[in-house]
mmCIF file of C-alpha atoms in Angstrom:
data_model
loop_
_atom_site.group_PDB
_atom_site.id
_atom_site.type_symbol
_atom_site.label_atom_id
_atom_site.label_comp_id
_atom_site.label_asym_id
_atom_site.label_seq_id
_atom_site.Cartn_x
_atom_site.Cartn_y
_atom_site.Cartn_z
ATOM 1 C CA MET A 1 25.671 7.440 -1.880
ATOM 2 C CA GLU A 2 22.411 5.871 -2.990
ATOM 3 C CA ILE A 3 21.800 3.922 -6.163
ATOM 4 C CA THR A 4 18.361 2.960 -7.420
ATOM 5 C CA ILE A 5 18.038 -0.295 -9.326
ATOM 6 C CA LYS A 6 14.747 -1.411 -10.854
ATOM 7 C CA ILE A 7 14.434 -5.180 -11.147
ATOM 8 C CA ASP A 8 11.720 -6.911 -13.130
ATOM 9 C CA LYS A 9 11.347 -10.009 -10.955
ATOM 10 C CA ARG A 10 9.516 -12.028 -13.601
ATOM 11 C CA SER A 11 12.677 -13.731 -14.867
ATOM 12 C CA LYS A 12 14.508 -16.463 -12.988
ATOM 13 C CA GLN A 13 17.827 -14.592 -13.190
ATOM 14 C CA ALA A 14 16.287 -11.435 -11.769
ATOM 15 C CA LYS A 15 14.789 -13.358 -8.848
ATOM 16 C CA VAL A 16 18.166 -14.937 -8.066
ATOM 17 C CA PHE A 17 19.889 -11.536 -8.272
ATOM 18 C CA TYR A 18 17.270 -9.979 -5.997
ATOM 19 C CA GLU A 19 17.668 -12.759 -3.418
ATOM 20 C CA TYR A 20 21.444 -12.268 -3.542
ATOM 21 C CA LEU A 21 21.083 -8.529 -2.929
ATOM 22 C CA LYS A 22 18.965 -9.246 0.157
ATOM 23 C CA THR A 23 21.892 -11.171 1.694
ATOM 24 C CA LEU A 24 24.328 -8.256 1.485
ATOM 25 C CA PRO A 25 24.708 -6.315 4.753
ATOM 26 C CA PHE A 26 25.200 -2.948 3.015
ATOM 27 C CA VAL A 27 22.104 -3.206 0.799
ATOM 28 C CA GLU A 28 18.761 -1.795 1.926
ATOM 29 C CA LEU A 29 15.779 -2.747 -0.194
ATOM 30 C CA GLU A 30 12.617 -0.695 -0.379
ATOM 31 C CA GLU A 31 9.547 -2.111 -2.043
ATOM 32 C CA PRO A 32 6.453 -0.016 -2.598
ATOM 33 C CA ARG A 33 3.458 -1.025 -0.529
ATOM 34 C CA TYR A 34 1.054 -0.296 -3.361
ATOM 35 C CA ASN A 35 1.111 0.258 -7.115
ATOM 36 C CA LYS A 36 2.509 3.509 -8.556
ATOM 37 C CA ASP A 37 -0.859 5.250 -8.895
ATOM 38 C CA THR A 38 -1.816 4.529 -5.291
ATOM 39 C CA GLU A 39 1.604 5.658 -4.008
ATOM 40 C CA LYS A 40 1.222 8.894 -5.995
ATOM 41 C CA ALA A 41 -2.268 9.491 -4.556
ATOM 42 C CA ILE A 42 -0.986 8.929 -1.012
ATOM 43 C CA LYS A 43 1.829 11.454 -1.532
ATOM 44 C CA GLU A 44 -0.611 14.000 -2.969
ATOM 45 C CA ALA A 45 -2.994 13.563 -0.046
ATOM 46 C CA LYS A 46 -0.188 13.985 2.480
ATOM 47 C CA SER A 47 1.057 17.134 0.749
ATOM 48 C CA GLY A 48 -2.416 18.686 0.712
ATOM 49 C CA LYS A 49 -3.028 18.412 -3.042
ATOM 50 C CA ALA A 50 -6.183 16.356 -2.537
ATOM 51 C CA THR A 51 -9.620 17.919 -2.396
ATOM 52 C CA LYS A 52 -12.287 17.060 0.117
ATOM 53 C CA THR A 53 -15.724 16.044 -1.065
ATOM 54 C CA THR A 54 -18.861 14.557 0.376
ATOM 55 C CA LEU A 55 -19.877 10.997 -0.337
ATOM 56 C CA GLU A 56 -22.945 12.271 -2.170
ATOM 57 C CA ASP A 57 -20.879 14.525 -4.455
ATOM 58 C CA PHE A 58 -18.365 11.730 -5.028
ATOM 59 C CA ARG A 59 -21.137 9.368 -6.129
ATOM 60 C CA LYS A 60 -22.533 12.011 -8.478
ATOM 61 C CA GLU A 61 -19.121 12.392 -10.125
ATOM 62 C CA LEU A 62 -18.592 8.654 -10.237
ATOM 63 C CA TYR A 63 -21.897 7.813 -11.913
ATOM 64 C CA SER A 64 -22.258 10.782 -14.244
#
């Protein structure tokens, strides 16, 4: 069974709780490598939802 817990590590109590969880042998922590938007873009690219474009076309879209 897996349980997902989201911890806002900005508070002192949350930091202490997070550090405690890391000491438990049956707890596996996964932290995203990037922010949510970047993680979503990576998943889309891997699943083939991304579109290919040339650098020239990309610049045209970017600056128009």
